Amino acid sequence: MGQGRGGGVQRRGGGVQRLRRGARGSSVAGALRVASTRPASSRGQSGQLHEDQAGERADRAGRRHALQLFLLLHLQDDSDQAPSVANKRRDCPGKFELWINSNQLIHCRHHILEFKEKMLRLKNKTERNRQELIKALSKMKYEMTQRKNMSIHLVEKKINTLGKSETASNTFEILKFFFPHLRKAGRIYPDVIIGKEKTGVSFALGISTVNRGNQSYLKQTLNSVVSRMTPSEEKDSVVIVSVADGNEDYLKSVVDMITKRFKRQLRSGSLEIISIPAFFYPNILHVKQSTEDSGRSESWRIKQVLDFCFLMLYAQPKAMYYLQLEDDIIAKKTYFTKITDFVHNITSKNWFYIEFSILGFIGKLFKSEDLTDFVRFFLMFYKDKPIDLLLGDIFQVKMCNPGETPEKCAERNKQIRIRYKPSLFQHVGIESSLPGEEQYSKELHNSNTFFKIDEQHSLEKMA
């Protein structure tokens, strides 16, 4: 009885297990019936899912996923409860095929998710690379802008105040020592009307011009100076026209004439127009201009010295040599070629200046490095003598020793004051820059003989 009872228990236990399996099977069958209630067209399309059609089939994919999870939970390989895969295939082949398809779908989904993750990582990497490239380009653009701003600043800092220690601005700093009224000035630099701030050339040619009333020689002066250069000589030089006149109409007429007649030279930077600011001149000029003829003449002479000094300081950092001209001269043909050849072939290196004309301050060539010394001396005595006489005095001060005979000093001066023959510039102006005055001083050249015609038209032979 005991065994039978026990066997009955076992049978009952086996029955319980069969009941559980049956319940699980019925659950699977119920799930299959639920799945089978979907439309046939929907079941036919489930095997051909594509990732890019997820929007339209989202609902069906959700139900199918729930079914897959259910099958996985009930068809796990449990050692004492779940039948083997072979039993599944034998007992219910339809369920087995559904289970296989579900696993394939899950596996495919995993691949798609991995692919999405890889694409996302690639996208993020691409985005990082793009951001790095943008940063690199921004850095390059910033550096280019900085270099451009630096080059612009090198020009602008000349126009700014001289309270800073810039090299270019220091050129005009010496003016504050001689003129106390400039110590409070906001800036000391000419107004650059037209110019490309050309530097690094061999020669700078300065022409100071003022209003001569109804007569002007500037056009023919510029035409002879500019047109008688070769293209290479023009490239290695800069001609500076300094308008030293407060008359705005005259300034406008000069600018109009030059912009019409010398467009190419302006575009290349070989020709510049500057204007000296009115605040540069001391009050002594305004006082003397209001007196009689002697005062007007003295004021004109003082102003001429200051005009030349200002122009020299502007030209100094531009070139190795500075040639002083005036606005009423004519340059001889091939004058510039003769000047460059003479300078390059000169044996003495200790020369102080070279005369390419013996008239006044015309045709005087200086080393740019010496211009500051000349300007200092001129400004010390600008009230006392015209600038051409001061040019001779500077050698007496610098080269003649106390107690030395004039002959010995003159012999030494010949070594540093060099005169080129014949003259390369012809003075043509009759209407003086001093209002109401006329001048007939003219230099003639014939071989190595020089003559000067003075106001009385007398002919004087120059050695």
Coordinates of C-alpha atoms in Angstrom, one line a residue:
M1 CA 0.0 0.0 0.0
G2 CA 2.8 2.2 1.0
Q3 CA 4.5 1.8 -2.4
G4 CA 1.2 2.2 -4.2
R5 CA 0.5 5.2 -2.2
G6 CA 3.9 6.5 -3.0
G7 CA 3.5 5.7 -6.6
G8 CA 0.2 7.4 -6.6
V9 CA 1.9 10.4 -5.2
Q10 CA 4.6 10.2 -7.8
R11 CA 1.9 9.8 -10.5
R12 CA 0.1 12.7 -9.0
G13 CA 3.4 14.7 -9.0
G14 CA 3.9 13.6 -12.6
G15 CA 0.4 14.7 -13.4
V16 CA 1.1 18.1 -11.8
Q17 CA 4.2 18.4 -14.0
R18 CA 2.2 17.5 -17.0
L19 CA -0.4 20.0 -16.0
R20 CA 2.2 22.7 -15.6
R21 CA 3.7 21.8 -19.0
G22 CA 0.2 21.8 -20.4
A23 CA -0.5 25.2 -18.9
R24 CA 2.7 26.5 -20.4
G25 CA 1.8 24.9 -23.7
S26 CA -1.6 26.4 -23.5
S27 CA -0.1 29.8 -22.8
V28 CA 2.1 29.4 -25.8
A29 CA -0.8 28.3 -27.9
G30 CA -2.8 31.3 -26.5
A31 CA 0.0 33.6 -27.5
L32 CA 0.2 32.0 -30.9
R33 CA -3.6 32.5 -31.2
V34 CA -3.2 36.1 -30.3
A35 CA -0.4 36.4 -32.9
S36 CA -2.5 34.5 -35.5
T37 CA -5.3 37.0 -35.1
R38 CA -3.2 39.6 -36.9
P39 CA -4.0 40.2 -40.6
A40 CA -2.4 37.8 -43.0
S41 CA -0.8 40.7 -44.9
S42 CA 0.8 41.9 -41.6
R43 CA 2.2 38.4 -41.0
G44 CA 3.5 38.2 -44.5
Q45 CA 5.3 41.6 -44.2
S46 CA 7.0 40.7 -40.9
G47 CA 9.8 38.7 -42.5
Q48 CA 10.7 41.6 -44.8
L49 CA 11.2 44.3 -42.3
H50 CA 13.7 47.0 -43.1
E51 CA 15.1 49.5 -40.7
D52 CA 14.2 52.5 -42.7
Q53 CA 10.4 51.6 -42.5
A54 CA 10.3 51.7 -38.7
G55 CA 7.9 54.6 -38.6
E56 CA 5.0 52.9 -40.4
R57 CA 5.4 49.5 -38.6
A58 CA 6.3 50.7 -35.1
D59 CA 3.1 49.3 -33.6
R60 CA 3.5 45.8 -35.2
A61 CA 7.2 45.7 -34.2
G62 CA 6.2 46.4 -30.6
R63 CA 3.7 43.5 -30.5
R64 CA 6.2 41.2 -32.1
H65 CA 8.9 42.2 -29.6
A66 CA 6.5 41.4 -26.7
L67 CA 5.8 38.0 -28.3
Q68 CA 9.5 37.3 -28.6
L69 CA 10.1 38.1 -25.0
F70 CA 7.2 35.8 -24.0
L71 CA 8.5 32.9 -26.1
L72 CA 12.0 33.3 -24.7
L73 CA 10.7 33.2 -21.2
H74 CA 8.6 30.1 -21.8
L75 CA 10.9 28.2 -24.1
Q76 CA 14.2 28.5 -22.1
D77 CA 16.4 25.4 -21.9
D78 CA 15.6 24.4 -18.3
S79 CA 17.1 21.0 -17.4
D80 CA 14.1 19.5 -15.8
Q81 CA 11.2 21.6 -17.1
A82 CA 11.9 22.8 -20.7
P83 CA 12.0 20.1 -23.5
S84 CA 15.0 20.0 -25.8
V85 CA 15.1 21.9 -29.0
A86 CA 14.6 18.6 -30.8
N87 CA 11.5 17.9 -28.7
K88 CA 10.2 21.4 -29.6
R89 CA 10.8 20.8 -33.2
R90 CA 9.1 17.4 -33.0
D91 CA 6.2 18.3 -30.7
C92 CA 5.3 21.7 -32.2
P93 CA 7.1 22.5 -35.4
G94 CA 5.1 25.7 -36.0
K95 CA 6.2 27.1 -32.6
F96 CA 9.8 26.1 -33.2
E97 CA 9.9 27.9 -36.5
L98 CA 8.4 31.0 -34.9
W99 CA 11.1 30.7 -32.2
I100 CA 13.9 30.5 -34.8
N101 CA 12.5 33.5 -36.7
S102 CA 12.2 35.5 -33.4
N103 CA 15.9 34.7 -32.6
Q104 CA 16.9 35.8 -36.1
L105 CA 15.0 39.0 -35.8
I106 CA 16.6 39.7 -32.4
H107 CA 20.0 39.0 -33.8
C108 CA 19.3 41.2 -36.8
R109 CA 18.1 43.9 -34.5
H110 CA 21.3 43.7 -32.4
H111 CA 23.3 44.1 -35.6
I112 CA 21.3 47.1 -36.6
L113 CA 21.8 48.6 -33.1
E114 CA 25.5 48.0 -33.3
F115 CA 25.6 49.5 -36.8
K116 CA 23.7 52.5 -35.4
E117 CA 26.1 52.9 -32.5
K118 CA 29.1 52.7 -34.9
M119 CA 27.5 55.3 -37.1
L120 CA 26.8 57.5 -34.1
R121 CA 30.4 57.1 -33.0
L122 CA 31.6 57.9 -36.5
K123 CA 29.3 60.9 -36.6
N124 CA 30.6 62.1 -33.3
K125 CA 34.2 61.6 -34.4
T126 CA 33.4 63.5 -37.6
E127 CA 31.8 66.3 -35.7
R128 CA 34.9 66.4 -33.4
N129 CA 37.2 66.6 -36.5
R130 CA 35.0 69.3 -38.0
Q131 CA 35.2 71.3 -34.8
E132 CA 38.9 70.9 -34.7
L133 CA 39.2 71.9 -38.3
I134 CA 37.0 75.0 -37.6
K135 CA 39.3 75.8 -34.6
A136 CA 42.4 75.4 -36.8
L137 CA 40.9 77.6 -39.5
S138 CA 39.8 80.2 -37.0
K139 CA 43.3 80.2 -35.5
M140 CA 44.9 80.7 -39.0
K141 CA 42.4 83.4 -39.8
Y142 CA 43.1 85.1 -36.4
E143 CA 46.9 85.0 -37.0
M144 CA 46.4 86.4 -40.6
T145 CA 44.2 89.1 -39.1
Q146 CA 46.8 89.9 -36.4
R147 CA 49.6 90.1 -39.0
K148 CA 47.4 92.4 -41.1
N149 CA 46.5 94.5 -38.1
M150 CA 50.2 94.6 -37.2
S151 CA 51.2 95.9 -40.6
I152 CA 48.3 98.5 -40.4
H153 CA 49.4 99.4 -36.9
L154 CA 52.9 100.1 -38.1
V155 CA 51.4 102.8 -40.4
E156 CA 48.9 104.0 -37.9
K157 CA 51.3 104.4 -35.0
K158 CA 53.1 107.1 -37.0
I159 CA 49.9 109.1 -36.9
N160 CA 49.2 108.4 -33.2
T161 CA 50.6 110.4 -30.3
L162 CA 54.4 110.3 -29.7
G163 CA 54.0 109.5 -26.0
K164 CA 55.0 105.9 -26.9
S165 CA 58.4 104.6 -27.7
E166 CA 57.8 103.5 -31.3
T167 CA 60.8 103.9 -33.6
A168 CA 58.9 105.5 -36.4
S169 CA 57.3 108.1 -34.0
N170 CA 60.6 108.9 -32.4
T171 CA 61.7 110.5 -35.6
F172 CA 59.4 113.5 -34.8
E173 CA 60.1 113.4 -31.0
I174 CA 63.0 115.8 -31.4
L175 CA 60.6 118.5 -32.4
K176 CA 59.2 118.7 -28.8
F177 CA 62.7 119.6 -27.5
F178 CA 62.8 122.7 -29.7
F179 CA 59.1 123.7 -29.6
P180 CA 57.4 123.6 -26.2
H181 CA 54.0 124.1 -27.7
L182 CA 54.3 120.6 -29.3
R183 CA 54.7 118.9 -25.9
K184 CA 51.0 119.0 -25.4
A185 CA 50.1 118.1 -29.0
G186 CA 48.1 114.9 -29.5
R187 CA 50.2 113.8 -32.4
I188 CA 53.1 115.1 -34.5
Y189 CA 53.0 113.6 -38.0
P190 CA 52.0 115.0 -41.4
D191 CA 48.6 114.3 -42.8
V192 CA 49.2 111.6 -45.4
I193 CA 46.8 112.7 -48.1
I194 CA 47.7 110.0 -50.7
G195 CA 50.4 107.4 -50.2
K196 CA 51.1 103.7 -49.6
E197 CA 53.7 104.3 -47.0
K198 CA 56.4 103.0 -49.2
T199 CA 59.7 102.1 -47.4
G200 CA 62.9 100.2 -47.9
V201 CA 63.9 102.0 -51.1
S202 CA 67.3 103.5 -51.9
F203 CA 66.2 107.1 -52.6
A204 CA 63.6 109.5 -51.2
L205 CA 63.0 112.7 -53.1
G206 CA 61.4 115.6 -51.2
I207 CA 59.6 118.5 -52.9
S208 CA 58.1 121.1 -50.6
T209 CA 55.4 123.3 -52.3
V210 CA 53.5 126.4 -51.4
N211 CA 51.0 128.6 -53.1
R212 CA 52.6 131.1 -55.5
G213 CA 49.4 132.9 -56.4
N214 CA 48.5 132.6 -60.1
Q215 CA 51.7 130.9 -61.0
S216 CA 52.6 127.2 -60.4
Y217 CA 55.6 125.2 -61.5
L218 CA 54.8 122.0 -59.7
K219 CA 53.3 120.1 -62.6
Q220 CA 56.4 120.5 -64.9
T221 CA 58.7 119.9 -61.9
L222 CA 57.0 116.6 -61.2
N223 CA 56.8 115.6 -64.8
S224 CA 60.5 116.0 -65.3
V225 CA 61.4 114.3 -62.0
V226 CA 59.1 111.3 -62.5
S227 CA 59.2 110.8 -66.2
R228 CA 63.0 110.8 -66.4
M229 CA 63.3 107.7 -64.3
T230 CA 63.5 104.1 -65.6
P231 CA 60.9 101.6 -64.3
S232 CA 63.5 100.0 -62.0
E233 CA 64.6 103.4 -60.7
E234 CA 61.0 104.4 -60.0
K235 CA 60.5 101.1 -58.2
D236 CA 63.5 101.8 -56.0
S237 CA 62.5 105.4 -55.0
V238 CA 59.7 107.5 -53.6
V239 CA 58.9 111.1 -54.5
I240 CA 57.2 113.0 -51.6
V241 CA 55.2 116.2 -52.3
S242 CA 54.8 118.1 -49.1
V243 CA 52.1 120.8 -49.2
A244 CA 53.4 123.3 -46.7
D245 CA 50.5 125.7 -47.1
G246 CA 47.4 126.2 -44.9
N247 CA 45.3 127.2 -47.9
E248 CA 42.8 124.4 -48.4
D249 CA 42.1 125.4 -52.0
Y250 CA 45.7 125.1 -52.9
L251 CA 45.9 121.7 -51.2
K252 CA 42.9 120.6 -53.2
S253 CA 44.3 121.9 -56.5
V254 CA 47.6 120.0 -55.9
V255 CA 45.8 116.7 -55.1
D256 CA 43.5 117.1 -58.1
M257 CA 46.4 117.8 -60.4
I258 CA 48.5 114.9 -59.2
T259 CA 45.7 112.3 -59.1
K260 CA 44.9 113.2 -62.7
R261 CA 48.4 113.4 -64.2
F262 CA 50.3 110.8 -62.1
K263 CA 47.8 107.9 -61.5
R264 CA 50.3 105.1 -62.1
Q265 CA 52.9 106.5 -59.7
L266 CA 50.3 107.0 -57.0
R267 CA 49.0 103.4 -57.4
S268 CA 52.5 102.0 -57.2
G269 CA 53.4 104.0 -54.1
S270 CA 56.3 105.8 -55.9
L271 CA 54.5 109.2 -55.4
E272 CA 53.0 110.5 -52.1
I273 CA 51.3 113.7 -51.1
I274 CA 51.5 114.9 -47.5
S275 CA 50.3 118.0 -45.7
I276 CA 52.1 119.6 -42.7
P277 CA 49.6 120.3 -39.9
A278 CA 49.2 124.0 -39.0
F279 CA 49.8 123.4 -35.2
F280 CA 53.4 122.5 -36.0
Y281 CA 54.5 126.1 -36.6
P282 CA 55.3 128.2 -33.5
N283 CA 53.5 131.4 -32.7
I284 CA 56.5 133.5 -33.9
L285 CA 55.3 133.0 -37.5
H286 CA 51.9 134.5 -36.8
V287 CA 53.4 137.5 -35.0
K288 CA 55.9 138.3 -37.8
Q289 CA 53.4 137.8 -40.6
S290 CA 51.4 140.8 -39.2
T291 CA 54.3 143.2 -39.4
E292 CA 55.8 145.0 -42.5
D293 CA 57.9 143.6 -45.3
S294 CA 61.0 142.9 -43.3
G295 CA 58.8 140.9 -40.9
R296 CA 57.1 139.0 -43.7
S297 CA 60.4 138.1 -45.3
E298 CA 61.8 136.9 -42.0
S299 CA 58.6 134.9 -41.3
W300 CA 58.8 133.3 -44.8
R301 CA 62.5 132.4 -44.3
I302 CA 61.8 130.8 -40.9
K303 CA 58.9 128.9 -42.2
Q304 CA 61.0 127.5 -45.1
V305 CA 63.5 126.1 -42.7
L306 CA 60.8 124.4 -40.7
D307 CA 59.1 123.1 -43.8
F308 CA 62.3 121.4 -45.0
C309 CA 63.0 120.0 -41.5
F310 CA 59.6 118.4 -41.3
L311 CA 59.9 116.9 -44.7
M312 CA 63.3 115.5 -43.9
L313 CA 62.0 113.8 -40.8
Y314 CA 59.1 112.2 -42.7
A315 CA 61.4 110.9 -45.4
Q316 CA 64.2 109.6 -43.1
P317 CA 62.8 106.1 -42.4
K318 CA 61.9 105.5 -46.0
A319 CA 65.2 105.3 -47.8
M320 CA 69.0 105.1 -47.6
Y321 CA 69.4 108.5 -49.2
Y322 CA 67.4 111.7 -49.3
L323 CA 67.5 114.2 -52.2
Q324 CA 66.2 117.7 -51.5
L325 CA 64.3 119.4 -54.4
E326 CA 62.0 122.4 -54.8
D327 CA 58.7 122.9 -56.7
D328 CA 60.1 125.1 -59.4
I329 CA 63.0 123.2 -61.0
I330 CA 63.5 121.0 -64.1
A331 CA 65.5 117.8 -63.8
K332 CA 68.0 117.0 -66.5
K333 CA 67.5 113.9 -68.7
T334 CA 68.9 110.7 -67.1
Y335 CA 69.5 112.7 -63.9
F336 CA 68.5 109.8 -61.7
T337 CA 70.8 107.3 -63.4
K338 CA 73.7 109.8 -63.0
I339 CA 73.0 110.2 -59.3
T340 CA 72.8 106.5 -58.6
D341 CA 75.9 105.7 -60.6
F342 CA 77.8 108.5 -58.8
V343 CA 76.8 107.5 -55.3
H344 CA 77.6 103.8 -55.9
N345 CA 81.0 104.5 -57.4
I346 CA 82.1 107.2 -55.1
T347 CA 85.4 106.3 -53.4
S348 CA 85.0 108.2 -50.1
K349 CA 82.5 106.8 -47.6
N350 CA 82.8 109.7 -45.2
W351 CA 81.0 112.3 -47.3
F352 CA 78.4 114.4 -45.5
Y353 CA 76.4 115.5 -48.5
I354 CA 76.7 115.7 -52.3
E355 CA 75.7 118.8 -54.3
F356 CA 74.0 118.0 -57.6
S357 CA 73.1 121.7 -57.9
I358 CA 74.9 124.7 -56.4
L359 CA 71.8 126.8 -56.1
G360 CA 70.4 127.2 -52.6
F361 CA 69.1 124.0 -51.1
I362 CA 68.3 122.4 -54.4
G363 CA 69.8 119.0 -55.4
K364 CA 71.5 118.3 -52.0
L365 CA 71.8 114.5 -51.3
F366 CA 72.1 113.3 -47.7
K367 CA 72.5 110.0 -46.1
S368 CA 69.3 109.3 -44.3
E369 CA 71.1 108.3 -41.1
D370 CA 72.6 111.8 -40.9
L371 CA 69.4 113.7 -41.4
T372 CA 68.6 113.9 -37.7
D373 CA 71.9 115.7 -37.1
F374 CA 71.2 118.2 -39.8
V375 CA 67.6 118.8 -38.5
R376 CA 68.9 119.4 -35.0
F377 CA 71.3 122.0 -36.2
F378 CA 68.8 123.7 -38.4
L379 CA 66.3 123.9 -35.6
M380 CA 68.8 125.4 -33.2
F381 CA 69.3 128.4 -35.6
Y382 CA 66.2 128.5 -37.7
K383 CA 65.4 132.1 -36.6
D384 CA 68.9 133.3 -37.6
K385 CA 69.7 132.3 -41.2
P386 CA 68.2 130.7 -44.3
I387 CA 68.7 127.0 -44.5
D388 CA 71.3 127.0 -47.3
L389 CA 73.5 129.3 -45.2
L390 CA 73.0 127.0 -42.2
L391 CA 74.1 124.1 -44.3
G392 CA 77.5 125.8 -44.7
D393 CA 77.7 126.7 -41.0
I394 CA 77.3 123.2 -39.8
F395 CA 80.6 122.3 -41.3
Q396 CA 82.3 125.1 -39.6
V397 CA 81.0 123.8 -36.3
K398 CA 81.6 120.1 -36.9
M399 CA 84.8 120.1 -39.0
C400 CA 86.9 123.1 -38.1
N401 CA 88.9 122.9 -34.9
P402 CA 89.6 125.9 -32.7
G403 CA 92.7 127.8 -33.9
E404 CA 92.8 126.0 -37.2
T405 CA 93.5 128.0 -40.3
P406 CA 90.5 128.5 -42.7
E407 CA 92.5 127.0 -45.5
K408 CA 93.1 123.8 -43.6
C409 CA 89.4 123.6 -42.7
A410 CA 88.3 124.3 -46.3
E411 CA 90.6 121.5 -47.5
R412 CA 89.0 119.1 -45.1
N413 CA 85.5 120.2 -46.1
K414 CA 86.2 119.3 -49.8
Q415 CA 86.6 115.7 -48.7
I416 CA 83.1 115.5 -47.2
R417 CA 81.3 118.2 -49.2
I418 CA 81.3 116.7 -52.7
R419 CA 80.1 118.6 -55.7
Y420 CA 78.9 116.9 -58.9
K421 CA 79.5 118.6 -62.2
P422 CA 77.6 119.6 -64.3
S423 CA 74.5 120.4 -62.5
L424 CA 71.5 118.1 -62.9
F425 CA 68.8 120.5 -62.0
Q426 CA 67.7 123.8 -63.6
H427 CA 65.8 126.4 -61.6
V428 CA 63.0 127.9 -63.6
G429 CA 60.7 129.7 -61.1
I430 CA 60.4 133.5 -61.4
E431 CA 57.4 133.9 -59.1
S432 CA 58.9 133.5 -55.6
S433 CA 57.2 131.6 -52.9
L434 CA 57.4 134.8 -50.9
P435 CA 54.3 136.7 -52.0
G436 CA 54.9 139.8 -54.1
E437 CA 58.5 138.9 -54.9
E438 CA 60.2 137.7 -58.1
Q439 CA 63.4 135.8 -58.5
Y440 CA 65.6 135.3 -61.5
S441 CA 68.3 133.0 -60.1
K442 CA 69.1 130.4 -62.7
E443 CA 71.8 127.9 -63.1
L444 CA 73.3 127.2 -66.5
H445 CA 75.5 124.3 -67.3
N446 CA 78.0 124.1 -70.1
S447 CA 80.5 121.3 -69.8
N448 CA 82.2 121.9 -66.4
T449 CA 81.5 125.6 -66.2
F450 CA 78.8 126.9 -63.9
F451 CA 77.1 130.2 -64.0
K452 CA 74.5 131.9 -61.8
I453 CA 72.2 134.7 -62.9
D454 CA 71.2 136.9 -60.0
E455 CA 68.2 139.3 -59.6
Q456 CA 70.1 142.0 -61.5
H457 CA 70.7 139.6 -64.5
S458 CA 74.5 139.8 -64.0
L459 CA 76.5 136.8 -64.9
E460 CA 78.8 135.4 -62.3
K461 CA 81.2 132.5 -62.9
M462 CA 81.1 129.9 -60.2
A463 CA 84.2 127.8 -59.5

